[in-house]
C-alpha atoms as an extended CHARMM CRD file, in Angstrom:
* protein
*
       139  EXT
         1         1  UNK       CA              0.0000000000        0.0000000000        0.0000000000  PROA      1               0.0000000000
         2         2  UNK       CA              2.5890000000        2.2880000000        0.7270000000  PROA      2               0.0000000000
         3         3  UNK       CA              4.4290000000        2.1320000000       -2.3330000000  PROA      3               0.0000000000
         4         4  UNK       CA              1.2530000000        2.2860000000       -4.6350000000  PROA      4               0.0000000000
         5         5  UNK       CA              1.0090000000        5.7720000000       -1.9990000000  PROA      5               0.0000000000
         6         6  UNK       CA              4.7650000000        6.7120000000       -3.2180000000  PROA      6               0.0000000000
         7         7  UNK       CA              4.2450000000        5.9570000000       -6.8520000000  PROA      7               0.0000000000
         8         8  UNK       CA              0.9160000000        7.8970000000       -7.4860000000  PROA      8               0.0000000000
         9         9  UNK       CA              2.2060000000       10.5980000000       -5.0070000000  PROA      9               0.0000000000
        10        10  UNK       CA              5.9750000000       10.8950000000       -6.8720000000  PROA      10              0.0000000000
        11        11  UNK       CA              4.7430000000       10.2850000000      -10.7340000000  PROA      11              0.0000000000
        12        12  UNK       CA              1.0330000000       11.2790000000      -11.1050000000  PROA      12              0.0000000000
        13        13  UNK       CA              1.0640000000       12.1590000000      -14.5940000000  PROA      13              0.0000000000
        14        14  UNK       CA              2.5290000000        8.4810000000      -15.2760000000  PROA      14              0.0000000000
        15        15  UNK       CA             -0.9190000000        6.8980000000      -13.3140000000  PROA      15              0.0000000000
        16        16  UNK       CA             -3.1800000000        9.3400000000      -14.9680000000  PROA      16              0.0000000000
        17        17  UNK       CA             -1.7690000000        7.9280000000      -18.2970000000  PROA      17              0.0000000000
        18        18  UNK       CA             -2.0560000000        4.0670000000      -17.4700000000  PROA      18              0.0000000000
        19        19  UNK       CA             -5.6580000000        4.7140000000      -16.2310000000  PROA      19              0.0000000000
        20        20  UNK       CA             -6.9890000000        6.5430000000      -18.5170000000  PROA      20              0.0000000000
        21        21  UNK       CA             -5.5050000000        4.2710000000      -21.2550000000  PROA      21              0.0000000000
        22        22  UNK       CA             -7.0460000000        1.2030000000      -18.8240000000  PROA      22              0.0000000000
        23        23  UNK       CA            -10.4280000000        2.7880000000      -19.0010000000  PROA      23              0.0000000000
        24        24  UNK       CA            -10.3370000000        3.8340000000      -22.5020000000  PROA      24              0.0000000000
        25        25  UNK       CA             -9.9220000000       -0.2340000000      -23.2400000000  PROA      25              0.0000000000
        26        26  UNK       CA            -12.3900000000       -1.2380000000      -21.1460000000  PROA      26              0.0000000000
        27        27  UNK       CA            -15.2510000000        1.5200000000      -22.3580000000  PROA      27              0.0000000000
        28        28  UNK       CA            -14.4280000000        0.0190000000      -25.8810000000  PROA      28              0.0000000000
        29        29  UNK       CA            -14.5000000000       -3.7220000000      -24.4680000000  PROA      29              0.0000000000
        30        30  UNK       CA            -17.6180000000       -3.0760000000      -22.2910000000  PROA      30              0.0000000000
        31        31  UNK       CA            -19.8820000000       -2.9770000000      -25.2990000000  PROA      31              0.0000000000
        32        32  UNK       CA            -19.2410000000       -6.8520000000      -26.3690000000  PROA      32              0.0000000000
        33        33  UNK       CA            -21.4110000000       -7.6500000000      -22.9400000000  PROA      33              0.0000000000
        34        34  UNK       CA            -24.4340000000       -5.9680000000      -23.7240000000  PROA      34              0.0000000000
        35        35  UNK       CA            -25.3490000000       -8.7170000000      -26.2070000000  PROA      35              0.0000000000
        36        36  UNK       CA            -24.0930000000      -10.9860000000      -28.7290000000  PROA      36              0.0000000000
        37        37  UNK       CA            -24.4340000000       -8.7720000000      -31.5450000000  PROA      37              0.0000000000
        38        38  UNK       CA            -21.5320000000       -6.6570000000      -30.2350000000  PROA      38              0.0000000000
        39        39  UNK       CA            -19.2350000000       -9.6640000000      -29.7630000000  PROA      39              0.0000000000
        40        40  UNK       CA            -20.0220000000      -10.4950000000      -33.3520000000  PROA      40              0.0000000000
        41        41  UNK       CA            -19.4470000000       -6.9840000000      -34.6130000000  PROA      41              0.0000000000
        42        42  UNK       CA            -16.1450000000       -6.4510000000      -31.8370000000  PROA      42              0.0000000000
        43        43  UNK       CA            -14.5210000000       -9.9160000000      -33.3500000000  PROA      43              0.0000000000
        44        44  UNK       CA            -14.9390000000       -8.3380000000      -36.8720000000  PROA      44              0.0000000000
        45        45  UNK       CA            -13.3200000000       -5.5380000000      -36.4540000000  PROA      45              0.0000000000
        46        46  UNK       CA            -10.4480000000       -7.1320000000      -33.9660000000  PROA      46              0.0000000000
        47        47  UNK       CA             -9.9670000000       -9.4640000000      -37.2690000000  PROA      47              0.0000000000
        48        48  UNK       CA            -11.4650000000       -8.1510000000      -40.3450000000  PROA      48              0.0000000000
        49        49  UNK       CA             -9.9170000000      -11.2450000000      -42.0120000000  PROA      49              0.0000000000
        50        50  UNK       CA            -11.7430000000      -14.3320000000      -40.0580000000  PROA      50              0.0000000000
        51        51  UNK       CA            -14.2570000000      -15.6800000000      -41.8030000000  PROA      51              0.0000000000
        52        52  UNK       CA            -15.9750000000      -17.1360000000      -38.9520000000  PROA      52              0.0000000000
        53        53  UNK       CA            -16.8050000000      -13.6690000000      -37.7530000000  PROA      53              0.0000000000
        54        54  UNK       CA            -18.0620000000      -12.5960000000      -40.9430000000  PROA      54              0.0000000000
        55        55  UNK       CA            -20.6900000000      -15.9560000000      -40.7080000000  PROA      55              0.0000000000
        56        56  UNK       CA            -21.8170000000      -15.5800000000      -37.6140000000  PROA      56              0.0000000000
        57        57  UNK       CA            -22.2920000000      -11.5880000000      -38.4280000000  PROA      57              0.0000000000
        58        58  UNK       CA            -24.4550000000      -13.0270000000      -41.0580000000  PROA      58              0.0000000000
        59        59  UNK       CA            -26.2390000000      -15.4440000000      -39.0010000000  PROA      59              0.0000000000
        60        60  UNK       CA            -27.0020000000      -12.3040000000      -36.6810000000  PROA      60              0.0000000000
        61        61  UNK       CA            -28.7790000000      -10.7820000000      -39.5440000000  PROA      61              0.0000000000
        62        62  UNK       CA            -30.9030000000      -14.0220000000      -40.9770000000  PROA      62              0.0000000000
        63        63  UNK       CA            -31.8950000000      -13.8360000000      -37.0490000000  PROA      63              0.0000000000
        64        64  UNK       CA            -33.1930000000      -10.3510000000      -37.8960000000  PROA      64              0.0000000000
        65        65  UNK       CA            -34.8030000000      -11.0270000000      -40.7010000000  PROA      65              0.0000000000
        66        66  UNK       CA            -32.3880000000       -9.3990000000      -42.6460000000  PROA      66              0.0000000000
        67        67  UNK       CA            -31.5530000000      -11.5150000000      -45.3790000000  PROA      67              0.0000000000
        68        68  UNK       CA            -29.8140000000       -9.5050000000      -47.7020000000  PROA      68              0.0000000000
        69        69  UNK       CA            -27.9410000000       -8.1920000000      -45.7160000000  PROA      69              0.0000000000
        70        70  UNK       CA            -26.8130000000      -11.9910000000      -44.3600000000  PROA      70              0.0000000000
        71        71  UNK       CA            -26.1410000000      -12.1400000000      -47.8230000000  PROA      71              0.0000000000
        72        72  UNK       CA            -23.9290000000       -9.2540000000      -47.9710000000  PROA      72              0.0000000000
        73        73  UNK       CA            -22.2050000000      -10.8400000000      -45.0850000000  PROA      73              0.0000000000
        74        74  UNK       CA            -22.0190000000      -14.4920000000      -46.1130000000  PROA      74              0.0000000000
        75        75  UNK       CA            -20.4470000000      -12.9360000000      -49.2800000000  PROA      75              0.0000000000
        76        76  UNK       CA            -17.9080000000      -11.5330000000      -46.9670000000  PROA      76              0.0000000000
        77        77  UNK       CA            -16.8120000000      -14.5650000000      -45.5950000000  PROA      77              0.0000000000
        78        78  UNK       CA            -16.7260000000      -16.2450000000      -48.8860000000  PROA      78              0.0000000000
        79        79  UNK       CA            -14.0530000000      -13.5610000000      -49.8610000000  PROA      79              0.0000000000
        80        80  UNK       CA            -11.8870000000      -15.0630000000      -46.9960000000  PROA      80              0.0000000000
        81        81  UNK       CA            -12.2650000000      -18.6500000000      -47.5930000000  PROA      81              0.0000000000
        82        82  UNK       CA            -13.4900000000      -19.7180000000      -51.1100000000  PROA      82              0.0000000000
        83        83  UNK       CA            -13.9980000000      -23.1280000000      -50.2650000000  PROA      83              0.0000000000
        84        84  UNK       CA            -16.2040000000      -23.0740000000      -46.9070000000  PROA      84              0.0000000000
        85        85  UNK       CA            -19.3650000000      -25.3510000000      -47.7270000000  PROA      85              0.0000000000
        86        86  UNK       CA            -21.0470000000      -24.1280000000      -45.0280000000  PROA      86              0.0000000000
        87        87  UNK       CA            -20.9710000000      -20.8050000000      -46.6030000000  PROA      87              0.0000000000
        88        88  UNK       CA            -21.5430000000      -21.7660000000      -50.3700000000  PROA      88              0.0000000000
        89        89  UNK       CA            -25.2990000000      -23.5030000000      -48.8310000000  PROA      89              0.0000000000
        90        90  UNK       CA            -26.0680000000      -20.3580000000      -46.3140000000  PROA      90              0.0000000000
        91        91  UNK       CA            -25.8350000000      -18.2660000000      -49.3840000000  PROA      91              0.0000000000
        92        92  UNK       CA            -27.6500000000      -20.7460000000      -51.5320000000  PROA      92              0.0000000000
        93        93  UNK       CA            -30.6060000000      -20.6730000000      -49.6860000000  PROA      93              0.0000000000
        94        94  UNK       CA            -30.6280000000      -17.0170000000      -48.8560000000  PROA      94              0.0000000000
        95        95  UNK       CA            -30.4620000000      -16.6850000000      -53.1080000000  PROA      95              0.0000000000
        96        96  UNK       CA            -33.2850000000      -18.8230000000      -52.7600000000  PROA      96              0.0000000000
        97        97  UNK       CA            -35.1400000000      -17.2330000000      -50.4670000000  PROA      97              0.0000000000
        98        98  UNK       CA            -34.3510000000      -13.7290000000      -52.6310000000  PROA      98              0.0000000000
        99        99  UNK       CA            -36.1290000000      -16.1320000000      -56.0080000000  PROA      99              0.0000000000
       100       100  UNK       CA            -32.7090000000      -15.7000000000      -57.5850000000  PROA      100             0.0000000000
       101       101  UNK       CA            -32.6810000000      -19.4060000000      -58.7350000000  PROA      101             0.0000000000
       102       102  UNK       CA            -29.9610000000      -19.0170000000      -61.3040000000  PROA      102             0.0000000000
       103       103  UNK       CA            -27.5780000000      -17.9200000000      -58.5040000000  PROA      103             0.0000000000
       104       104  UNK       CA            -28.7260000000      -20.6140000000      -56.4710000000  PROA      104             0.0000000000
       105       105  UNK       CA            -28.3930000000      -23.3780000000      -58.0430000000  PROA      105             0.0000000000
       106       106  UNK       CA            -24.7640000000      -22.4410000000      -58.7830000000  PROA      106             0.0000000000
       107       107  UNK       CA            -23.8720000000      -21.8830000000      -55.5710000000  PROA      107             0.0000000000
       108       108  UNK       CA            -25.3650000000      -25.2180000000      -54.5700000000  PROA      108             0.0000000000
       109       109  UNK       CA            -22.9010000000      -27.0170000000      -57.2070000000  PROA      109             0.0000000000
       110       110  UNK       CA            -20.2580000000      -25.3060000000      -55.6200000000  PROA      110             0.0000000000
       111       111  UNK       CA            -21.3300000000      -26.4230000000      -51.9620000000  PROA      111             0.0000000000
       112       112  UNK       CA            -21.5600000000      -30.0730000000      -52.9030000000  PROA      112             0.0000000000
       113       113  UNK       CA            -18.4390000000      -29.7070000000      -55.0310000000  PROA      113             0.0000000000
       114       114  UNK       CA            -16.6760000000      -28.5860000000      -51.8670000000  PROA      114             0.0000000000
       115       115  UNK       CA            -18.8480000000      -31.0300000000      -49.5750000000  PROA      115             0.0000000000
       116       116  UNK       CA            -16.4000000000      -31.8940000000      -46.2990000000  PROA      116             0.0000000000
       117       117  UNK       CA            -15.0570000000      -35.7550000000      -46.8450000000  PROA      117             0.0000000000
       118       118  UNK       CA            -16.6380000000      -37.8290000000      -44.8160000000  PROA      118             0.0000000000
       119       119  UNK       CA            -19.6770000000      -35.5280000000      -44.2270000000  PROA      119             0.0000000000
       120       120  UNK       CA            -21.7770000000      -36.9390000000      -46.9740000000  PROA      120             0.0000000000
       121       121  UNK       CA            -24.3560000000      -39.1800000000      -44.4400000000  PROA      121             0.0000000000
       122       122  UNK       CA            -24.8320000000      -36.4610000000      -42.1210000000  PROA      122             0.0000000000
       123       123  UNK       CA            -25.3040000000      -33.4750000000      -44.9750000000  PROA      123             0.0000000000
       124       124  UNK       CA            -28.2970000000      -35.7440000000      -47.0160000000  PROA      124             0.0000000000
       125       125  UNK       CA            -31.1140000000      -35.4540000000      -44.8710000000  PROA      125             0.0000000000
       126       126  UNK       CA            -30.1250000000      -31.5640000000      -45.6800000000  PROA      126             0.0000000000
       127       127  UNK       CA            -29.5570000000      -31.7660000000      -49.1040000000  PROA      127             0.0000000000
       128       128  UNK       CA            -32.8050000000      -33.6870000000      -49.5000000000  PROA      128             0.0000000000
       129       129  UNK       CA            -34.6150000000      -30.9900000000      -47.4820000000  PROA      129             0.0000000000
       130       130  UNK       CA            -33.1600000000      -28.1760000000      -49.7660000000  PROA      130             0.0000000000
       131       131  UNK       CA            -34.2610000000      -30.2370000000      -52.9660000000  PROA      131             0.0000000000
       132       132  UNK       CA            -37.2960000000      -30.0580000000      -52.0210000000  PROA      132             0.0000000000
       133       133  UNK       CA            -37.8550000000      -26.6250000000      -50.8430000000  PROA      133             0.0000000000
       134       134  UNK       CA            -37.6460000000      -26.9460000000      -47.3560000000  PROA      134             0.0000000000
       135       135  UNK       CA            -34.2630000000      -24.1090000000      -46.6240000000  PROA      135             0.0000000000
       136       136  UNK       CA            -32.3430000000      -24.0620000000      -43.2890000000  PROA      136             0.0000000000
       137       137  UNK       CA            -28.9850000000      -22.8080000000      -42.6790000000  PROA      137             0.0000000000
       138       138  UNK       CA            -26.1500000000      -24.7310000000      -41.5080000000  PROA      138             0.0000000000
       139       139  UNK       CA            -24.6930000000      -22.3610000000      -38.8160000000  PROA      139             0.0000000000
């Protein structure tokens, strides 16, 4: 106790500094507990480059009812990593949704091109639902 007495008493300007840059970070931190939405917009801007951010930004906005822009998002993510099935079906369905069947359908061939070996019992119950109209998301 006493030295945390000398040090703020000898160097003030030096424990003004550290607090104020303390509280600055945690005013800027304390938004991601609000809700969920701010964890999901904090983690994009912490890593504009993580495509898992991006998705669940998108998911955030299919929760909304937002579905373009989900799209808009999903799109995002796609950027980042091409290949992501998950992605190629969210934004599938979401074409779907928008009656942009062209789209759809080719972003469907690229999903099941890029279908995760090894996944294929567990992702045709899904496919079959999407074949025949009935569209859910794979978060």
């Amino acid at each position: 106790m006493l030295a945390l007495a000398t040090l703020i008493a000898n160097y003030p300007i030096i424990v003004a500094v550290i607090l104020t840059i303390y509280i600055t970070k945690f005013i800027v931190v304390m938004r991601m507990y609000q809700d969920d939405y701010w964890v999901m917009e904090a983690a994009v801007i912490e890593d504009p480059k993580a495509w898992f951010a991006w998705h669940m930004r998108g998911m955030k906005r299919w929760e909304a009812q937002s579905y373009r822009e989900a799209l808009i998002n999903w799109v995002m993510a796609k950027l980042i990593s091409p290949k992501e099935f998950k992605l190629l079906f969210n934004i599938s369905v979401v074409l779907r949704l928008l009656k942009k069947e062209q789209e759809a359908k080719e972003y469907f061939a690229l999903a099941l091109q890029n279908m995760i070996p090894g996944q294929e019992e567990e992702l045709k119950p899904i496919i079959d639902d999407y074949n025949k109209g009935k569209l859910r998301l794979l978060t």
